[in-house]
Amino acid sequence: MKQLEVLVTDRTAFIGPCYDGIHKSKVVECTGEVIYSKMTVMEVLEESCIVYGSDYNGRIRAARRIFSYDKKTPLLVSQLDYIMAVPTESPDNDECIWLFSKHIDSTSTSRGQTFVHFTNGSKIEVNCSYEVLHKQLERGAATMTYFTRYRRPK
């Protein structure tokens, strides 16, 4: 059996790109711990979806079919563990940050910049408008609710 690298857990706060010459992504936990990976952000998400029993394309296809989201589709990494990620911009963009809504406390803006505040007291600036961020968080909540409330095995 092949050993898979599990980087996304129910403690993941966000995943973003990393350009230090060695690593391609960083996974930031709600504890503040940062895990650097040689995998790209998309590879981390794909591997994580597989660990939880699906794949990235299958999860995205399901959400798009049910909700008609054709762009910036939320990703339900694990239904049973309530792990939901939303992209700040097109996942095709190398600067895309994936936020895990479970650990978001609030959002704010200052001088045209948008910030996400996490439950551990930390914050990051994100590369999207306040309106786009809230739309993404609403989409993530709708997707999570649908798959965990209405599609949970009985």
PDB file of C-alpha atoms in Angstrom, residues 14-15 35 45 82 98 128 140 146:
ATOM      1  CA  PHE A  14      -5.027  27.929   4.914  1.00  0.00           C
ATOM      2  CA  ILE A  15      -2.768  26.759   2.103  1.00  0.00           C
ATOM      3  CA  ILE A  35       4.292  22.937   7.147  1.00  0.00           C
ATOM      4  CA  LEU A  45      -5.294  19.434  -2.271  1.00  0.00           C
ATOM      5  CA  TYR A  82     -16.098  18.962   7.930  1.00  0.00           C
ATOM      6  CA  TRP A  98      -7.236  28.265  -0.109  1.00  0.00           C
ATOM      7  CA  CYS A 128      -9.388  39.335  -3.322  1.00  0.00           C
ATOM      8  CA  GLY A 140     -18.426  27.173   1.049  1.00  0.00           C
ATOM      9  CA  TYR A 146     -25.670  20.416   1.429  1.00  0.00           C
TER      10      TYR A 146
END
